[in-house]
Short mmCIF file of C-alpha atoms in Angstrom, two decimals:
data_model
loop_
_atom_site.label_atom_id
_atom_site.label_comp_id
_atom_site.label_asym_id
_atom_site.label_seq_id
_atom_site.Cartn_x
_atom_site.Cartn_y
_atom_site.Cartn_z
CA MET U 272 90.45 65.59 114.67
CA THR U 273 90.75 68.13 111.90
CA ALA U 274 88.16 70.84 111.94
CA ALA U 275 86.22 71.27 108.72
CA ARG U 276 86.52 74.76 107.35
CA SER U 277 83.75 76.67 105.64
CA ALA U 278 86.01 77.80 102.82
CA ALA U 279 89.22 76.17 101.68
CA PRO U 280 92.04 78.34 102.98
CA THR U 281 94.58 79.65 100.51
CA ARG U 282 97.71 77.55 100.38
CA LEU U 283 100.86 78.10 98.37
CA ARG U 284 102.30 75.09 96.62
CA LEU U 285 106.07 75.34 96.84
CA THR U 286 109.15 73.33 96.01
CA VAL U 287 112.46 73.45 97.83
CA ALA U 288 114.94 74.90 95.32
CA SER U 289 117.98 74.76 97.57
CA THR U 290 119.06 74.49 101.18
CA LYS U 291 122.16 75.90 102.78
CA PRO U 292 123.58 75.66 106.29
CA LEU U 293 124.21 79.14 107.73
CA THR U 294 125.49 77.95 111.10
CA GLU U 295 125.52 74.60 112.84
CA GLU U 296 121.94 75.19 113.97
CA VAL U 297 120.45 77.38 111.24
CA ARG U 298 119.54 76.22 107.75
CA GLN U 299 118.36 78.47 104.95
CA LEU U 300 115.60 77.21 102.66
CA THR U 301 114.92 78.70 99.27
CA LEU U 302 111.40 77.95 98.08
CA VAL U 303 109.96 78.47 94.62
CA PRO U 304 106.41 78.04 93.29
CA ARG U 305 105.69 74.50 92.15
CA ASP U 306 103.57 75.49 89.16
CA GLY U 307 105.25 78.72 88.11
CA THR U 308 102.60 81.14 89.43
CA PRO U 309 104.22 84.30 90.80
CA LEU U 310 104.69 84.39 94.56
CA PRO U 311 102.72 87.06 96.45
CA SER U 312 104.67 90.15 97.48
CA HIS U 313 104.68 90.95 101.17
CA PRO U 314 105.64 93.76 103.55
CA PRO U 315 109.07 93.37 105.16
CA GLY U 316 108.98 91.42 108.42
CA SER U 317 106.26 89.00 107.23
CA HIS U 318 106.31 85.30 107.96
CA LEU U 319 105.49 82.24 105.91
CA GLY U 320 103.67 79.29 107.48
CA LEU U 321 105.26 76.01 106.48
CA ILE U 322 102.82 73.13 106.83
CA TRP U 323 104.91 70.28 108.19
CA GLN U 324 102.14 67.90 109.10
CA ASN U 325 98.63 67.25 107.83
CA ALA U 326 95.73 65.81 109.83
CA PRO U 327 96.01 67.51 112.18
CA GLU U 328 97.61 70.33 110.30
CA ARG U 329 100.67 71.78 111.99
CA VAL U 330 102.20 75.01 110.78
CA ASN U 331 105.51 76.59 111.69
CA SER U 332 105.91 80.27 110.86
CA TYR U 333 109.28 81.52 109.66
CA SER U 334 110.23 85.10 108.85
CA LEU U 335 110.86 85.77 105.20
CA THR U 336 114.31 87.31 104.78
CA GLY U 337 113.83 88.98 101.38
CA ASP U 338 112.53 92.52 100.92
CA GLY U 339 109.18 91.16 99.78
CA ASP U 340 108.84 93.03 96.50
CA SER U 341 107.81 90.62 93.70
CA PRO U 342 109.95 87.79 95.04
CA ALA U 343 111.10 85.09 92.59
CA ALA U 344 111.67 82.84 95.62
CA TYR U 345 110.98 82.89 99.33
CA THR U 346 113.88 82.40 101.69
CA VAL U 347 113.59 81.49 105.35
CA SER U 348 116.23 80.63 107.93
CA VAL U 349 115.24 77.86 110.30
CA LEU U 350 116.81 77.43 113.72
CA ARG U 351 116.80 73.80 114.79
CA VAL U 352 114.92 73.42 118.08
CA PRO U 353 115.46 69.76 119.09
CA ASP U 354 112.97 69.84 121.98
CA GLY U 355 110.26 71.79 120.15
CA GLY U 356 107.13 70.48 118.46
CA GLY U 357 109.04 68.78 115.64
CA GLY U 358 108.68 71.34 112.86
CA SER U 359 112.25 72.58 112.77
CA PRO U 360 113.92 69.12 112.52
CA TRP U 361 111.49 68.45 109.65
CA ALA U 362 112.58 71.69 107.95
CA HIS U 363 116.25 70.78 108.43
CA ALA U 364 115.67 67.42 106.75
CA LEU U 365 114.20 69.00 103.59
CA ARG U 366 116.17 68.52 100.39
CA PRO U 367 116.00 70.22 96.98
CA GLY U 368 112.96 68.99 95.07
CA ASP U 369 110.85 68.35 98.18
CA GLU U 370 107.34 69.76 97.96
CA ILE U 371 105.81 71.94 100.69
CA ASP U 372 102.47 73.63 101.11
CA ALA U 373 102.52 76.92 102.94
CA VAL U 374 100.22 79.53 104.43
CA PRO U 375 100.83 82.74 102.42
CA PRO U 376 102.93 85.51 104.00
CA ARG U 377 101.35 87.32 106.92
CA SER U 378 102.53 90.71 108.09
CA THR U 379 102.63 91.38 111.82
CA PHE U 380 105.91 93.28 112.10
CA PRO U 381 106.13 95.86 109.28
CA PRO U 382 108.24 99.04 109.16
CA ALA U 383 106.51 102.26 110.21
CA ALA U 384 105.83 104.07 106.95
CA ARG U 385 106.49 107.58 108.21
CA ALA U 386 109.41 107.08 110.58
CA ARG U 387 112.44 109.30 110.03
CA ARG U 388 114.82 106.59 111.13
CA HIS U 389 114.53 102.90 111.94
CA LEU U 390 116.50 101.43 114.84
CA LEU U 391 116.51 97.66 114.41
CA VAL U 392 117.55 95.44 117.32
CA ALA U 393 117.91 91.70 116.73
CA GLY U 394 118.89 88.91 119.09
CA GLY U 395 120.01 85.56 117.65
CA ILE U 396 117.63 84.11 115.08
CA GLY U 397 115.51 87.27 115.58
CA ILE U 398 117.74 88.73 112.87
CA THR U 399 115.53 87.16 110.16
CA PRO U 400 112.64 89.68 109.97
CA LEU U 401 115.05 92.56 110.49
CA LEU U 402 117.23 91.35 107.62
CA SER U 403 114.07 91.74 105.54
CA HIS U 404 113.59 95.26 106.95
CA ALA U 405 117.23 96.16 106.24
CA ARG U 406 116.95 95.03 102.63
CA TRP U 407 113.79 97.09 102.19
CA HIS U 408 115.38 100.22 103.66
CA LEU U 409 118.42 99.74 101.43
CA ARG U 410 116.13 99.44 98.45
CA TRP U 411 114.06 102.53 99.23
CA GLY U 412 116.72 104.70 100.85
CA GLY U 413 115.39 104.52 104.41
CA ASP U 414 117.65 105.57 107.27
CA PHE U 415 118.34 102.61 109.56
CA ILE U 416 120.83 101.18 112.07
CA LEU U 417 120.85 97.46 112.80
CA TYR U 418 122.02 96.14 116.17
CA TYR U 419 122.63 92.40 116.05
CA ALA U 420 123.40 90.51 119.24
CA HIS U 421 124.55 86.95 118.62
CA LYS U 422 126.57 84.21 120.24
CA PRO U 423 130.24 84.13 119.23
CA GLY U 424 130.71 82.16 116.02
CA ARG U 425 127.01 81.41 115.66
CA ALA U 426 125.66 84.38 113.77
CA ALA U 427 123.33 83.60 110.90
CA HIS U 428 123.58 86.04 107.99
CA LEU U 429 126.46 88.00 109.55
CA ASP U 430 128.74 88.13 106.49
CA GLU U 431 125.83 88.99 104.25
CA LEU U 432 124.74 91.77 106.63
CA ARG U 433 128.26 93.20 106.76
CA SER U 434 128.40 93.55 103.01
CA LEU U 435 124.81 94.84 102.76
CA CYS U 436 124.79 97.27 105.65
CA GLY U 437 128.41 98.37 106.07
CA ASP U 438 128.73 100.65 109.07
CA ARG U 439 124.98 100.63 109.67
CA LEU U 440 125.47 97.20 111.22
CA ARG U 441 126.46 97.04 114.89
CA ALA U 442 127.18 93.40 115.69
CA HIS U 443 127.84 92.40 119.28
CA HIS U 444 128.52 89.03 120.76
CA ASP U 445 127.91 89.76 124.41
CA ARG U 446 125.24 91.53 126.36
CA GLU U 447 127.59 94.11 127.90
CA SER U 448 128.92 95.39 124.61
CA LEU U 449 125.41 95.50 123.09
CA TRP U 450 124.13 97.64 125.94
CA ALA U 451 127.22 99.86 126.02
CA ASP U 452 126.38 100.69 122.39
CA LEU U 453 122.57 100.59 122.36
CA GLY U 454 121.88 102.17 125.76
CA PRO U 455 123.32 105.62 124.91
CA ALA U 456 121.95 105.36 121.35
CA LEU U 457 118.39 105.16 122.68
CA ARG U 458 118.86 108.65 124.12
CA ARG U 459 120.37 110.18 120.96
CA GLN U 460 117.89 109.36 118.22
CA PRO U 461 116.13 112.07 116.23
CA LEU U 462 112.46 112.62 117.01
CA GLY U 463 110.51 110.37 114.64
CA THR U 464 112.73 107.30 115.09
CA GLN U 465 110.96 103.95 115.30
CA LEU U 466 112.42 101.11 117.35
CA TYR U 467 112.02 97.43 116.38
CA VAL U 468 113.07 94.48 118.49
CA CYS U 469 113.04 90.84 117.55
CA GLY U 470 114.55 88.08 119.62
CA PRO U 471 113.99 86.22 122.86
CA LEU U 472 111.32 87.59 125.20
CA SER U 473 113.90 88.60 127.81
CA MET U 474 115.68 90.77 125.26
CA ILE U 475 112.45 92.37 124.05
CA ASP U 476 111.49 93.18 127.62
CA ALA U 477 114.91 94.68 128.34
CA VAL U 478 114.93 96.87 125.22
CA ALA U 479 111.32 97.97 125.78
CA ALA U 480 112.13 98.86 129.39
CA ALA U 481 115.21 100.85 128.35
CA ALA U 482 113.19 102.70 125.71
CA GLN U 483 110.47 103.45 128.22
CA SER U 484 112.93 104.82 130.75
CA SER U 485 114.30 107.06 127.98
CA HIS U 486 110.68 108.23 127.48
CA TRP U 487 110.12 106.74 124.06
CA ALA U 488 106.41 106.91 123.28
CA ALA U 489 104.84 103.44 123.47
CA SER U 490 103.80 103.63 119.80
CA ARG U 491 107.46 104.05 118.83
CA VAL U 492 108.39 100.54 119.89
CA ARG U 493 107.48 97.46 117.86
CA SER U 494 108.50 93.96 118.75
CA GLU U 495 108.14 90.40 117.62
CA ALA U 496 108.86 87.63 120.07
CA PHE U 497 110.76 84.56 118.92
CA GLY U 498 109.95 81.80 121.33
CA ALA U 499 106.67 80.94 122.96
CA PRO U 500 105.31 82.82 125.95
CA ALA U 501 105.89 81.28 129.37
CA ASP U 502 103.43 78.52 130.11
CA GLY U 503 101.82 78.32 133.53
CA PRO U 504 100.29 75.50 135.53
CA ARG U 505 97.35 73.84 133.80
CA GLU U 506 94.20 73.25 135.82
CA PRO U 507 91.09 71.59 134.38
CA PHE U 508 88.06 73.81 133.77
CA VAL U 509 84.70 73.83 132.04
CA VAL U 510 83.91 75.97 129.03
CA THR U 511 80.39 76.76 127.83
CA ARG U 512 79.83 77.42 124.15
CA ALA U 513 77.23 79.77 122.67
CA ASP U 514 74.79 76.89 122.11
CA GLY U 515 74.97 75.97 125.79
CA ARG U 516 77.14 72.89 125.35
CA GLU U 517 79.66 72.35 128.11
CA ILE U 518 83.13 71.11 127.29
CA HIS U 519 85.51 69.85 129.94
CA VAL U 520 89.08 70.95 129.36
CA SER U 521 91.48 68.59 131.10
CA ALA U 522 94.82 69.58 132.59
CA ALA U 523 96.54 67.68 129.79
CA GLU U 524 95.04 69.64 126.87
CA THR U 525 94.71 73.21 125.70
CA LEU U 526 91.39 75.01 125.34
CA LEU U 527 91.93 74.98 121.57
CA GLU U 528 92.43 71.20 121.55
CA ALA U 529 89.29 70.71 123.65
CA LEU U 530 87.27 72.94 121.29
CA GLU U 531 88.51 71.04 118.26
CA ARG U 532 87.65 67.75 119.97
CA SER U 533 84.09 69.05 120.38
CA GLY U 534 83.86 69.86 116.67
CA ALA U 535 84.30 73.64 116.89
CA VAL U 536 85.88 75.41 113.93
CA VAL U 537 88.68 77.55 115.30
CA PRO U 538 91.25 78.77 112.77
CA SER U 539 94.73 78.36 114.18
CA LEU U 540 98.32 78.58 113.03
CA CYS U 541 101.12 78.83 115.56
CA ARG U 542 99.27 77.22 118.49
CA SER U 543 101.68 78.95 120.84
CA GLY U 544 100.11 82.32 121.60
CA VAL U 545 102.04 84.34 119.05
CA CYS U 546 100.22 84.64 115.73
CA GLY U 547 96.72 85.74 116.77
CA GLU U 548 94.89 83.45 114.34
CA CYS U 549 92.73 81.71 116.97
CA ARG U 550 91.34 84.88 118.62
CA THR U 551 87.94 83.88 120.02
CA PRO U 552 85.25 86.07 121.60
CA LEU U 553 84.63 85.58 125.31
CA ALA U 554 81.10 85.80 126.66
CA GLY U 555 81.77 85.36 130.36
CA GLY U 556 84.20 84.24 133.01
CA LEU U 557 87.69 85.42 133.79
CA ALA U 558 90.52 84.35 131.50
CA ASP U 559 94.11 83.62 132.43
CA HIS U 560 95.73 85.26 129.39
CA ARG U 561 99.04 83.66 128.42
CA ASP U 562 99.44 84.92 124.85
CA LEU U 563 101.62 87.64 123.34
CA VAL U 564 98.93 88.91 120.98
CA LEU U 565 96.32 90.76 123.01
CA SER U 566 97.22 94.18 124.35
CA PRO U 567 96.89 94.80 128.10
CA ALA U 568 93.69 96.75 127.37
CA GLU U 569 92.25 93.89 125.31
CA LYS U 570 93.09 91.42 128.06
CA ALA U 571 91.43 93.63 130.67
CA SER U 572 88.31 94.08 128.50
CA GLY U 573 87.40 90.41 128.90
CA ARG U 574 86.21 90.29 125.28
CA TRP U 575 88.78 87.97 123.73
CA ILE U 576 90.82 84.89 124.44
CA MET U 577 93.55 83.03 122.57
CA PRO U 578 92.50 79.44 123.24
CA CYS U 579 95.81 77.93 122.06
CA VAL U 580 97.56 78.96 125.27
CA SER U 581 95.12 80.84 127.52
CA ARG U 582 92.87 79.15 130.04
CA ALA U 583 90.21 79.98 132.64
CA ALA U 584 91.38 81.93 135.67
CA GLY U 585 88.65 80.16 137.66
CA GLU U 586 86.71 76.99 136.98
CA GLU U 587 84.48 78.24 134.17
CA LEU U 588 84.61 80.20 130.96
CA GLU U 589 81.90 81.14 128.46
CA LEU U 590 82.65 81.60 124.79
CA ALA U 591 80.61 83.36 122.11
CA LEU U 592 81.47 80.51 119.77
CA MET Q 103 72.91 138.52 111.88
CA THR Q 104 70.21 137.36 114.27
CA ASP Q 105 70.12 134.04 116.07
CA ALA Q 106 67.10 133.05 114.01
CA ALA Q 107 69.18 133.42 110.89
CA ARG Q 108 71.78 131.04 112.33
CA PRO Q 109 69.78 128.06 113.52
CA ASN Q 110 72.94 125.96 113.55
CA GLU Q 111 74.75 128.23 115.99
CA PRO Q 112 77.10 125.70 117.58
CA ASP Q 113 77.04 125.01 121.25
CA ASP Q 114 79.36 122.79 123.20
CA THR Q 115 76.97 119.85 123.14
CA ARG Q 116 76.75 119.84 119.37
CA LEU Q 117 80.47 120.42 118.93
CA ARG Q 118 81.28 117.23 120.78
CA TRP Q 119 80.14 115.30 117.72
CA THR Q 120 82.24 117.27 115.26
CA SER Q 121 85.96 117.38 114.52
CA VAL Q 122 86.32 120.93 115.89
CA PRO Q 123 89.40 120.77 118.16
CA ARG Q 124 88.49 120.36 121.81
CA TRP Q 125 90.80 121.74 124.45
CA PRO Q 126 90.79 119.89 127.76
CA ALA Q 127 93.13 121.11 130.49
CA PRO Q 128 96.53 119.69 129.48
CA GLU Q 129 98.67 117.52 131.69
CA LEU Q 130 102.43 117.53 131.54
CA PRO Q 131 103.72 114.07 130.56
CA ALA Q 132 107.03 112.73 131.87
CA ALA Q 133 109.82 113.29 129.37
CA ALA Q 134 113.56 113.15 128.76
CA SER Q 135 113.38 116.82 127.73
CA TYR Q 136 110.80 119.47 126.90
CA LEU Q 137 110.65 121.77 123.91
CA ALA Q 138 108.11 124.56 124.36
CA CYS Q 139 107.15 126.49 121.21
CA CYS Q 140 105.04 129.46 122.27
CA PHE Q 141 103.07 131.69 119.95
CA GLY Q 142 102.56 135.15 121.39
CA ALA Q 143 102.54 136.24 125.04
CA ALA Q 144 99.43 134.24 125.90
CA GLY Q 145 101.05 131.05 124.64
CA GLU Q 146 104.18 131.80 126.61
CA ARG Q 147 102.17 132.24 129.82
CA GLN Q 148 100.30 128.97 129.23
CA ALA Q 149 103.44 126.96 128.53
CA SER Q 150 105.36 128.32 131.49
CA ALA Q 151 102.42 127.59 133.81
CA LEU Q 152 102.32 124.01 132.55
CA LEU Q 153 106.09 123.59 132.87
CA GLU Q 154 106.01 124.54 136.55
CA ALA Q 155 105.08 120.90 137.13
CA ALA Q 156 108.22 119.70 135.33
CA ASP Q 157 110.91 117.71 137.10
CA ARG Q 158 113.82 120.13 137.78
CA GLU Q 159 116.30 117.61 136.34
CA VAL Q 160 114.66 117.53 132.93
CA PRO Q 161 116.05 120.06 130.43
CA VAL Q 162 113.55 122.59 129.09
CA ARG Q 163 113.97 124.69 125.97
CA THR Q 164 111.47 127.49 125.39
CA GLU Q 165 111.18 129.43 122.13
CA THR Q 166 108.68 132.20 121.54
CA PHE Q 167 107.29 133.09 118.13
CA ALA Q 168 104.88 135.72 116.85
CA ASP Q 169 101.19 134.93 117.28
CA HIS Q 170 100.69 134.74 113.51
CA TRP Q 171 102.31 132.48 110.93
CA ASP Q 172 104.93 134.26 108.84
CA ALA Q 173 107.72 133.26 106.48
CA ALA Q 174 110.14 132.64 109.35
CA THR Q 175 107.83 130.41 111.41
CA GLU Q 176 108.06 127.18 109.48
CA PRO Q 177 111.87 127.02 108.99
CA ALA Q 178 112.45 127.92 112.64
CA LEU Q 179 109.97 125.32 113.92
CA ARG Q 180 111.31 122.74 111.51
CA ARG Q 181 114.86 123.25 112.74
CA LEU Q 182 113.81 122.98 116.41
CA ILE Q 183 111.87 119.77 115.83
CA GLU Q 184 114.52 118.19 113.65
CA GLU Q 185 117.15 118.87 116.31
CA SER Q 186 115.04 117.12 118.98
CA PHE Q 187 115.72 113.64 120.26
CA THR Q 188 113.24 110.85 120.88
CA GLY Q 189 112.05 111.20 124.47
CA VAL Q 190 111.22 114.89 124.04
CA ARG Q 191 107.70 116.17 124.58
CA VAL Q 192 106.91 119.17 122.42
CA ILE Q 193 104.59 121.75 123.97
CA LEU Q 194 102.79 123.96 121.47
CA ALA Q 195 100.89 126.87 123.05
CA GLY Q 196 99.15 129.92 121.63
CA PRO Q 197 96.19 130.65 119.35
CA GLU Q 198 94.48 127.51 118.07
CA ALA Q 199 95.28 128.33 114.45
CA MET Q 200 99.02 128.49 115.21
CA VAL Q 201 99.07 125.49 117.52
CA MET Q 202 97.26 123.23 115.06
CA ARG Q 203 99.45 124.38 112.18
CA ALA Q 204 102.60 123.76 114.20
CA ALA Q 205 101.23 120.35 115.28
CA ALA Q 206 100.59 119.38 111.65
CA LEU Q 207 104.17 120.33 110.79
CA ALA Q 208 105.51 118.37 113.77
CA ARG Q 209 103.54 115.30 112.68
CA ARG Q 210 104.86 115.62 109.14
CA LEU Q 211 108.34 115.64 110.64
CA GLY Q 212 107.61 112.41 112.47
CA ALA Q 213 106.19 113.41 115.86
CA THR Q 214 103.25 111.36 117.17
CA SER Q 215 100.31 112.59 119.22
CA GLU Q 216 101.89 111.05 122.32
CA GLU Q 217 104.85 113.39 121.89
CA LEU Q 218 102.83 116.58 121.49
CA VAL Q 219 101.14 118.69 124.17
CA LEU Q 220 98.79 121.21 122.58
CA MET Q 221 97.26 124.24 124.35
CA ALA Q 222 94.97 126.83 122.74
CA ALA Q 223 95.11 130.23 124.41
CA ASP Q 224 91.92 131.35 122.68
CA ALA Q 225 89.74 128.38 123.67
CA VAL Q 226 86.71 129.25 125.77
CA SER Q 227 86.93 126.98 128.78
CA GLY Q 228 83.83 124.86 128.64
CA ALA Q 229 82.48 121.81 130.36
CA ALA Q 230 84.62 119.10 131.94
CA GLY Q 231 85.67 117.70 128.57
CA GLY Q 232 87.31 120.97 127.52
CA GLY Q 233 86.37 124.13 125.66
CA TYR Q 234 86.41 125.21 122.02
CA VAL Q 235 87.37 128.23 120.00
CA THR Q 236 83.83 129.24 119.09
CA GLY Q 237 83.85 133.02 118.64
CA ARG Q 238 85.56 135.21 116.10
CA ALA Q 239 89.15 134.06 115.97
CA ALA Q 240 92.02 133.57 113.56
CA ARG Q 241 91.23 130.40 111.62
CA ARG Q 242 92.80 128.64 108.71
CA VAL Q 243 90.11 127.69 106.20
CA PHE Q 244 90.50 125.12 103.44
CA CYS Q 245 88.50 126.13 100.38
CA VAL Q 246 86.91 122.99 98.96
CA ALA Q 247 86.26 124.81 95.68
CA CYS Q 248 89.85 125.66 94.81
CA ARG Q 249 91.45 123.24 97.29
CA ALA Q 250 93.77 125.70 98.97
CA PRO Q 251 93.97 126.93 102.54
CA PHE Q 252 93.92 130.60 103.59
CA ASP Q 253 93.84 132.58 106.82
CA ALA Q 254 90.66 134.27 107.97
CA VAL Q 255 89.18 135.78 111.08
CA ALA Q 256 85.78 134.23 111.63
CA ALA Q 257 83.47 132.38 113.97
CA LEU Q 258 82.23 128.88 113.15
CA ASN Q 259 79.48 128.99 110.51
CA ASP Q 260 80.48 132.51 109.44
CA SER Q 261 80.77 133.35 105.76
CA VAL Q 262 84.23 134.15 104.45
CA THR Q 263 85.52 134.90 100.97
CA CYS Q 264 88.21 132.71 99.47
CA PRO Q 265 91.09 134.91 98.27
CA GLY Q 266 91.95 132.28 95.67
CA CYS Q 267 88.64 131.80 93.81
CA ALA Q 268 86.41 134.49 95.38
CA ALA Q 269 83.84 131.88 96.42
CA THR Q 270 81.73 132.70 99.46
CA LEU Q 271 82.38 129.92 101.96
CA ALA Q 272 80.79 128.87 105.22
CA VAL Q 273 83.33 127.90 107.89
CA ASP Q 274 82.34 124.34 108.64
CA ARG Q 275 82.53 122.48 111.92
CA ARG Q 276 84.78 119.96 110.26
CA PHE Q 277 88.44 120.39 110.93
CA SER Q 278 91.29 118.68 109.08
CA ARG Q 279 94.27 118.01 111.32
CA PRO Q 280 96.79 117.39 108.50
CA GLN Q 281 95.68 120.64 106.81
CA ALA Q 282 95.28 122.35 110.20
CA ALA Q 283 92.22 124.02 108.67
CA TYR Q 284 88.44 124.20 108.88
CA PHE Q 285 86.68 123.15 105.72
CA GLY Q 286 85.07 126.05 103.90
CA TRP Q 287 82.06 125.09 101.76
CA PRO Q 288 80.62 127.34 99.07
CA THR Q 289 77.28 128.73 100.23
CA GLY Q 290 74.21 128.90 98.03
CA LEU Q 291 74.95 125.46 96.63
CA GLU Q 292 72.87 123.46 99.11
CA LEU Q 293 71.64 120.18 97.75
CA HIS Q 294 67.89 119.82 97.42
CA GLN Q 295 66.80 116.22 97.42
#
């Protein structure tokens, strides 16, 4: 059931201008406005939500790879995930002339405005937002180094990065050589350097841990996870809404799905604990937080829950919704 | 000046609700290295006392400056900070006016609050939350009339004269961290509503 919204959300009406395979698994889409209206600018590292199914609406977010300044077109690079929700095979099947609606760019991973240097670390398809960062730094003269760990022969954007970045690019195709390069570099950066990591969760954790052991301040490290957070076992529980109604959440569904079934209006986008769109106030009960959005302090405060992935830690939960 | 003439004489309770720098007892954070910039002998004593808690393996560099800002202070501080690596914790110790000015410079050069340890040698140790520099002390004052900072020796709420525009200013209990200065408001211009 699609939830009615109080105000029609903004949607961009786009047309596929071209598609291009970058590797066997990654396809680049170039999207232009359908009616000629200029596309919104965006900070580097933003993502665009491609709506690949209506009723119920399903949105896949892809990092925009341009620098974001007055773009004539949006480009995204889509990794095919055969066992995912179905969005990436849909994107791979798109052909020039196909029409797409999209959620406008959202910024969750921007460059730090006042950093003296930017150390960018990408793993696999996690290169996409950092390609956007690199272009922006090249445009505005920012000091950056880009570490790109990829599988041999399967590196999206590698040739383009080589010609853009020259010796600021450090490409590695195994873990050992990445760490032999990056590990010492984390201890030799000028004060004021900001670190950015995008890639699989395991890589983000490893880089964050290495930075922490080199005493980088926590605010110096920004990351964006590609890939959903680990799911846990699903137990049924009961959730009470602000009006006193009780909703039973079965083991087979998410809290968000149960809320939507009951008619609640909960904005959502990624439905995988990453984007933060469905943040909902908690009124009582202990949550089992499974998202990547809330900070440890926010999780401990008991004030918020991301119903797309998080559940009750016990048998009951109360929402201020 | 009598107390009756200064009904707003600040006390620690009132100052808690202002932006006047508060000085709790500092703790030494873990670090890859320490850079201590000390202003005057009192700052040097404070920093070395704090650094006694440091891990012996962690390199420490200590530099001592005069207890007033002169032409050599900024280039020397700038060079020290620019030569530092991420993982350093910079300890700034000495008179509040110097420490806050050095901290503003460090932030302009890219340091964050997490990377700075600030200690004011002239703070009066107060309640559990930390003391303030309340009495007559070296203070940087930002003249809101001509929009320039200058150095003065004054207590909070004292009147000072701006060397730039000759306005008589009251040293406010509002402190700008980027300017490292107390706001100075022209007196005799109170609004009557």
